[in-house]
Short mmCIF file of C-alpha atoms and ligand atoms in Angstrom, two decimals:
data_model
loop_
_atom_site.label_atom_id
_atom_site.label_comp_id
_atom_site.label_asym_id
_atom_site.label_seq_id
_atom_site.Cartn_x
_atom_site.Cartn_y
_atom_site.Cartn_z
CA MET A 1 -6.45 105.62 66.04
CA SER A 2 -7.76 105.46 62.54
CA GLU A 3 -10.15 102.77 61.92
CA LYS A 4 -8.35 101.88 58.13
CA LYS A 5 -5.24 102.00 60.19
CA ASN A 6 -5.12 98.16 59.91
CA THR A 7 -7.06 97.21 56.66
CA PRO A 8 -6.40 96.59 53.49
CA LEU A 9 -7.05 99.55 51.30
CA ASN A 10 -8.49 100.17 47.73
CA VAL A 11 -6.99 102.64 45.06
CA LEU A 12 -8.32 103.52 41.68
CA VAL A 13 -5.65 104.93 39.30
CA LEU A 14 -7.66 106.49 35.91
CA HIS A 15 -5.56 107.41 32.87
CA GLY A 16 -7.35 109.68 30.54
CA PRO A 17 -7.74 109.72 26.81
CA ASN A 18 -4.07 108.84 24.73
CA LEU A 19 -2.48 107.50 27.92
CA ASN A 20 -2.64 104.40 26.63
CA LEU A 21 0.33 105.26 23.84
CA LEU A 22 2.57 106.37 26.92
CA GLY A 23 5.89 105.29 25.80
CA THR A 24 5.62 105.27 21.95
CA ARG A 25 5.57 109.01 21.39
CA GLU A 26 6.64 112.27 22.17
CA PRO A 27 9.33 110.54 25.28
CA GLU A 28 10.68 114.43 25.35
CA ILE A 29 7.35 115.08 26.84
CA TYR A 30 6.09 111.83 28.75
CA GLY A 31 8.93 109.63 29.19
CA SER A 32 9.90 106.59 27.99
CA ASP A 33 7.54 104.45 30.14
CA THR A 34 4.68 102.47 28.94
CA LEU A 35 1.44 102.61 30.61
CA GLU A 36 2.02 98.90 31.68
CA SER A 37 5.15 99.49 33.23
CA ILE A 38 3.32 102.29 35.28
CA ASN A 39 0.41 100.42 36.66
CA ALA A 40 2.76 97.29 37.17
CA ALA A 41 4.88 99.57 39.34
CA LEU A 42 1.91 100.81 41.40
CA LYS A 43 0.74 97.60 42.06
CA LYS A 44 4.18 96.10 43.28
CA GLN A 45 4.24 99.37 46.06
CA GLY A 46 0.64 98.91 46.44
CA LYS A 47 1.86 95.31 47.50
CA VAL A 48 4.22 96.80 50.15
CA LEU A 49 1.71 99.31 51.26
CA ASP A 50 -0.67 96.72 52.01
CA ILE A 51 -3.33 98.53 49.08
CA THR A 52 -5.03 96.49 46.33
CA VAL A 53 -4.97 98.82 43.14
CA GLU A 54 -6.92 98.88 40.34
CA ALA A 55 -6.07 101.07 37.09
CA PHE A 56 -8.42 101.47 34.13
CA GLN A 57 -7.70 103.49 31.19
CA SER A 58 -10.53 105.18 28.78
CA ASN A 59 -10.04 107.58 25.83
CA HIS A 60 -13.91 108.47 26.45
CA GLU A 61 -14.81 110.61 28.48
CA GLY A 62 -18.58 108.77 30.17
CA GLU A 63 -16.20 105.79 30.54
CA LEU A 64 -13.96 107.74 33.08
CA VAL A 65 -17.19 108.96 34.75
CA GLU A 66 -19.34 105.75 34.99
CA LYS A 67 -15.95 104.65 36.54
CA ILE A 68 -15.42 107.00 39.03
CA GLN A 69 -19.76 106.74 40.16
CA SER A 70 -18.97 102.67 40.84
CA SER A 71 -15.72 103.84 42.64
CA ILE A 72 -17.90 105.12 45.68
CA SER A 73 -18.49 103.17 48.44
CA VAL A 74 -15.62 101.01 47.03
CA GLN A 75 -12.34 102.81 47.10
CA ASP A 76 -10.58 104.31 49.59
CA GLY A 77 -8.57 107.08 47.35
CA LEU A 78 -7.61 107.84 43.36
CA ILE A 79 -5.77 108.79 41.63
CA ILE A 80 -6.17 110.58 38.58
CA ASN A 81 -4.26 111.58 35.25
CA PRO A 82 -7.45 113.11 33.28
CA ALA A 83 -4.95 114.22 30.23
CA ALA A 84 -6.35 116.45 28.06
CA TYR A 85 -10.03 116.17 30.24
CA THR A 86 -8.37 117.70 32.81
CA HIS A 87 -8.55 121.09 30.77
CA THR A 88 -12.30 120.61 29.05
CA SER A 89 -14.23 118.54 31.52
CA VAL A 90 -16.95 119.59 33.69
CA ALA A 91 -18.51 116.00 33.78
CA ILE A 92 -15.10 114.55 35.56
CA ARG A 93 -14.87 117.55 37.81
CA ASP A 94 -18.93 116.73 38.81
CA ALA A 95 -17.76 113.11 39.27
CA LEU A 96 -15.24 114.22 41.41
CA LEU A 97 -17.29 116.34 43.61
CA MET A 98 -19.93 113.02 44.66
CA LEU A 99 -16.53 111.33 46.37
CA ASP A 100 -15.98 111.92 49.41
CA ILE A 101 -12.07 110.28 49.72
CA PRO A 102 -9.02 111.71 49.20
CA VAL A 103 -8.21 112.59 45.78
CA ILE A 104 -4.78 113.12 43.84
CA GLU A 105 -4.40 114.74 40.49
CA ILE A 106 -1.67 113.74 38.51
CA HIS A 107 0.64 115.21 35.26
CA LEU A 108 3.55 113.51 33.86
CA SER A 109 4.44 117.06 32.30
CA ASN A 110 4.72 120.44 34.40
CA ILE A 111 1.46 121.73 32.74
CA TYR A 112 2.04 125.23 34.11
CA LYS A 113 5.50 124.84 31.80
CA ARG A 114 3.47 124.28 29.02
CA GLU A 115 1.14 125.97 26.27
CA SER A 116 -1.81 128.36 27.95
CA PHE A 117 -4.51 126.16 27.77
CA ARG A 118 -2.52 123.37 29.66
CA HIS A 119 -2.40 126.12 32.90
CA ARG A 120 -6.09 125.89 33.76
CA SER A 121 -6.88 122.18 35.37
CA MET A 122 -11.14 122.18 35.73
CA MET A 123 -10.00 119.68 38.61
CA ALA A 124 -7.53 121.51 40.63
CA ASP A 125 -9.47 122.94 43.34
CA VAL A 126 -11.99 119.92 43.81
CA VAL A 127 -8.86 117.51 44.43
CA THR A 128 -7.00 116.77 47.76
CA GLY A 129 -3.76 117.30 46.30
CA GLN A 130 -1.93 117.89 42.71
CA ILE A 131 1.65 116.29 41.28
CA SER A 132 2.89 117.75 38.07
CA GLY A 133 6.07 117.35 36.13
CA LEU A 134 7.41 114.70 38.00
CA GLY A 135 7.09 112.37 35.66
CA VAL A 136 6.07 108.71 36.66
CA SER A 137 7.71 109.25 40.24
CA GLY A 138 4.76 111.44 40.39
CA TYR A 139 2.39 108.28 40.27
CA THR A 140 4.16 106.71 43.33
CA LEU A 141 4.53 109.87 45.27
CA ALA A 142 0.79 109.57 44.93
CA LEU A 143 0.29 106.29 46.19
CA THR A 144 2.54 106.88 49.13
CA ALA A 145 0.81 110.35 50.09
CA LEU A 146 -3.06 108.42 49.69
CA ALA A 147 -1.61 105.68 51.87
CA GLU A 148 -0.27 109.04 54.56
CA LEU A 149 -3.51 110.70 54.15
CA ILE A 150 -5.49 107.48 54.74
CA ARG A 151 -3.94 105.70 57.53
CA PRO A 152 -2.43 108.82 59.11
O1 CA2 B 201 1.30 115.56 31.45
C1 CA2 B 201 0.49 114.98 32.20
O2 CA2 B 201 0.22 114.34 32.53
C2 CA2 B 201 -0.99 115.09 30.95
O3 CA2 B 201 -2.26 115.28 31.80
C3 CA2 B 201 -1.17 114.53 29.48
C4 CA2 B 201 -1.69 115.10 28.44
C5 CA2 B 201 -1.80 115.92 28.32
O4 CA2 B 201 -3.14 116.87 27.85
C6 CA2 B 201 -2.13 116.88 29.40
O5 CA2 B 201 -1.97 118.27 29.02
C7 CA2 B 201 -1.42 117.06 30.51
C8 CA2 B 201 -1.72 114.36 26.77
C9 CA2 B 201 -1.81 113.01 27.47
C10 CA2 B 201 -1.38 112.00 25.76
O6 CA2 B 201 -0.38 111.12 26.14
C11 CA2 B 201 0.40 110.95 25.14
C12 CA2 B 201 0.90 109.62 25.23
C13 CA2 B 201 1.48 109.34 24.39
C14 CA2 B 201 2.03 110.12 23.21
C15 CA2 B 201 1.47 111.19 22.89
C16 CA2 B 201 1.22 111.68 23.99
#
């Protein structure tokens, strides 16, 4: 039996730059939900799954790197929407490589249906899995998937 089977889990949800403005602009691409409502839905779902969900948003690459570093030996799983840093950040990619927990990369929009510069993710080949284009549902699907991956 998995050693995590009956233990409460900790999952970190990281939101990258500009996602603090969700729900205020470009609803045709990103939907009309706010970041607060996404975090609240994940925390509520976490209670059902016995997972403590911590959410953190930053517009700064270094802060995201530091948060990933501080999750070592603390978090059991990570959900990350690196936003624009998806396409540029070797620093976030390198930080993810230091983790030995399942990591789900998530995008509200389908990055492969958009401009060509969004088609490349610096994270895609170092994460456990990627969800792209399912809007807010992607976040709750990611948490369900993490619970299954951590407590098989
Ligand atoms: O689809 C996604 O979730 C993205 O990660 C969102 C990023 C974009 O750079 C990625 O290519 C795909 C942009 C987040 C910007 O968020 C906004 C929120 C409200 C209003 C405008 C932008």
